[in-house]
mmCIF file of C-alpha atoms in Angstrom:
data_model
loop_
_atom_site.group_PDB
_atom_site.id
_atom_site.type_symbol
_atom_site.label_atom_id
_atom_site.label_comp_id
_atom_site.label_asym_id
_atom_site.label_seq_id
_atom_site.Cartn_x
_atom_site.Cartn_y
_atom_site.Cartn_z
ATOM 1 C CA MET A 10 13.604 1.268 5.343
ATOM 2 C CA GLU A 11 11.133 4.105 5.770
ATOM 3 C CA PHE A 12 9.064 6.310 3.353
ATOM 4 C CA THR A 13 6.275 8.953 3.511
ATOM 5 C CA VAL A 14 4.656 9.289 0.314
ATOM 6 C CA GLU A 15 1.305 10.414 -1.245
ATOM 7 C CA GLY A 16 -0.824 7.930 -3.107
ATOM 8 C CA GLU A 17 -4.615 7.598 -4.317
ATOM 9 C CA ILE A 18 -6.987 5.066 -2.914
ATOM 10 C CA ILE A 19 -8.429 3.122 -5.720
ATOM 11 C CA PHE A 20 -10.929 0.151 -5.988
ATOM 12 C CA TRP A 21 -9.973 -2.973 -7.553
ATOM 13 C CA ARG A 22 -12.854 -5.241 -8.715
ATOM 14 C CA GLY A 23 -10.885 -8.407 -9.363
ATOM 15 C CA PRO A 24 -11.826 -11.784 -8.335
ATOM 16 C CA GLU A 25 -11.875 -10.427 -4.718
ATOM 17 C CA PRO A 26 -12.721 -6.747 -4.457
ATOM 18 C CA PHE A 27 -10.279 -4.499 -2.370
ATOM 19 C CA TYR A 28 -9.188 -1.063 -1.920
ATOM 20 C CA PHE A 29 -5.455 -0.118 -2.334
ATOM 21 C CA LEU A 30 -3.147 2.991 -2.018
ATOM 22 C CA THR A 31 -0.894 3.556 -5.270
ATOM 23 C CA VAL A 32 2.902 3.643 -4.828
ATOM 24 C CA PRO A 33 4.510 6.615 -6.568
ATOM 25 C CA ASP A 34 6.415 5.910 -9.727
ATOM 26 C CA ASP A 35 9.745 7.202 -8.117
ATOM 27 C CA LEU A 36 9.659 4.148 -5.670
ATOM 28 C CA VAL A 37 8.844 1.480 -7.971
ATOM 29 C CA GLY A 38 12.537 0.706 -9.149
ATOM 30 C CA LEU A 39 13.680 0.747 -5.499
ATOM 31 C CA LEU A 40 10.837 -1.677 -4.464
ATOM 32 C CA ALA A 41 11.450 -3.956 -7.406
ATOM 33 C CA GLU A 42 15.200 -4.205 -6.391
ATOM 34 C CA LEU A 43 14.143 -4.766 -2.740
ATOM 35 C CA SER A 44 11.514 -7.476 -3.656
ATOM 36 C CA ASN A 45 14.292 -10.015 -4.214
ATOM 37 C CA ALA A 46 15.623 -9.584 -0.663
ATOM 38 C CA ALA A 47 12.313 -8.729 1.168
ATOM 39 C CA THR A 48 9.678 -10.855 -0.747
ATOM 40 C CA ALA A 49 6.905 -12.624 1.086
ATOM 41 C CA GLY A 50 6.331 -14.797 -2.093
ATOM 42 C CA CYS A 51 4.914 -13.741 -5.459
ATOM 43 C CA GLY A 52 6.971 -10.539 -5.439
ATOM 44 C CA THR A 53 5.095 -9.256 -2.444
ATOM 45 C CA ILE A 54 6.907 -7.204 0.082
ATOM 46 C CA PRO A 55 6.231 -7.131 3.806
ATOM 47 C CA ALA A 56 5.513 -3.702 5.128
ATOM 48 C CA THR A 57 3.998 -1.643 8.014
ATOM 49 C CA VAL A 58 1.766 1.097 6.829
ATOM 50 C CA ARG A 59 0.393 4.111 8.321
ATOM 51 C CA ILE A 60 -2.402 6.547 7.714
ATOM 52 C CA GLY A 61 -2.922 9.243 10.242
ATOM 53 C CA GLU A 62 -2.948 7.443 13.508
ATOM 54 C CA THR A 63 -3.811 4.052 12.163
ATOM 55 C CA GLN A 64 -0.992 1.530 11.519
ATOM 56 C CA TRP A 65 -1.314 -1.981 10.148
ATOM 57 C CA GLU A 66 0.857 -4.791 8.786
ATOM 58 C CA THR A 67 0.299 -5.776 5.024
ATOM 59 C CA THR A 68 2.413 -6.748 1.858
ATOM 60 C CA VAL A 69 2.926 -4.325 -0.963
ATOM 61 C CA THR A 70 1.644 -6.078 -4.002
ATOM 62 C CA PRO A 71 3.310 -5.878 -7.469
ATOM 63 C CA ARG A 72 0.708 -4.770 -10.077
ATOM 64 C CA GLU A 73 1.409 -4.272 -13.662
ATOM 65 C CA ASP A 74 4.421 -1.562 -13.791
ATOM 66 C CA GLY A 75 4.109 -0.662 -10.145
ATOM 67 C CA TYR A 76 3.156 -1.605 -6.603
ATOM 68 C CA LEU A 77 -0.101 -1.435 -4.569
ATOM 69 C CA VAL A 78 -0.604 -1.235 -0.905
ATOM 70 C CA PRO A 79 -3.870 -2.885 0.450
ATOM 71 C CA VAL A 80 -6.112 -0.699 2.776
ATOM 72 C CA LYS A 81 -8.441 -2.566 5.158
ATOM 73 C CA ALA A 82 -11.864 -1.456 5.651
ATOM 74 C CA VAL A 83 -11.392 -0.546 9.381
ATOM 75 C CA VAL A 84 -8.574 1.633 8.411
ATOM 76 C CA ARG A 85 -10.556 3.590 5.669
ATOM 77 C CA ARG A 86 -13.451 3.876 8.243
ATOM 78 C CA ILE A 87 -11.068 5.196 11.113
ATOM 79 C CA GLU A 88 -9.355 7.580 9.085
ATOM 80 C CA GLN A 89 -12.355 8.675 6.934
ATOM 81 C CA VAL A 90 -10.877 8.012 3.460
ATOM 82 C CA ASP A 91 -12.405 6.329 0.546
ATOM 83 C CA GLU A 92 -11.743 5.563 -3.418
ATOM 84 C CA GLY A 93 -10.316 8.657 -4.968
ATOM 85 C CA ASP A 94 -8.851 10.357 -2.205
ATOM 86 C CA THR A 95 -5.063 11.231 -2.180
ATOM 87 C CA VAL A 96 -3.478 10.516 1.197
ATOM 88 C CA THR A 97 -0.144 10.859 2.785
ATOM 89 C CA TYR A 98 1.019 7.512 4.081
ATOM 90 C CA GLY A 99 4.122 6.186 5.871
ATOM 91 C CA MET A 100 5.501 2.875 4.752
ATOM 92 C CA HIS A 101 8.137 0.883 6.569
ATOM 93 C CA ILE A 102 9.548 -2.160 4.619
ATOM 94 C CA ASP A 103 9.904 -4.994 6.949
ATOM 95 C CA TRP A 104 12.880 -7.024 6.058
#
């Protein structure tokens, strides 16, 4: 299942600081349904994500009333994106 969407890069301080892409509200319900079939544990969903020419494997993570996509430092550096930027990204749910 493939999606091309826009999301904002946010910084989450948490116990281990990390950057995430927000998942649009209109996909939250669908991802919640898929999480039962595609879950990697704890409600996370395996996915391949792409920003620009950079692609990586990750898990879409449930958070409050939505989902977040972790964005590695190397991806942010290569694609020159940072906290507060809204980016278009591709997401393939790996199940």
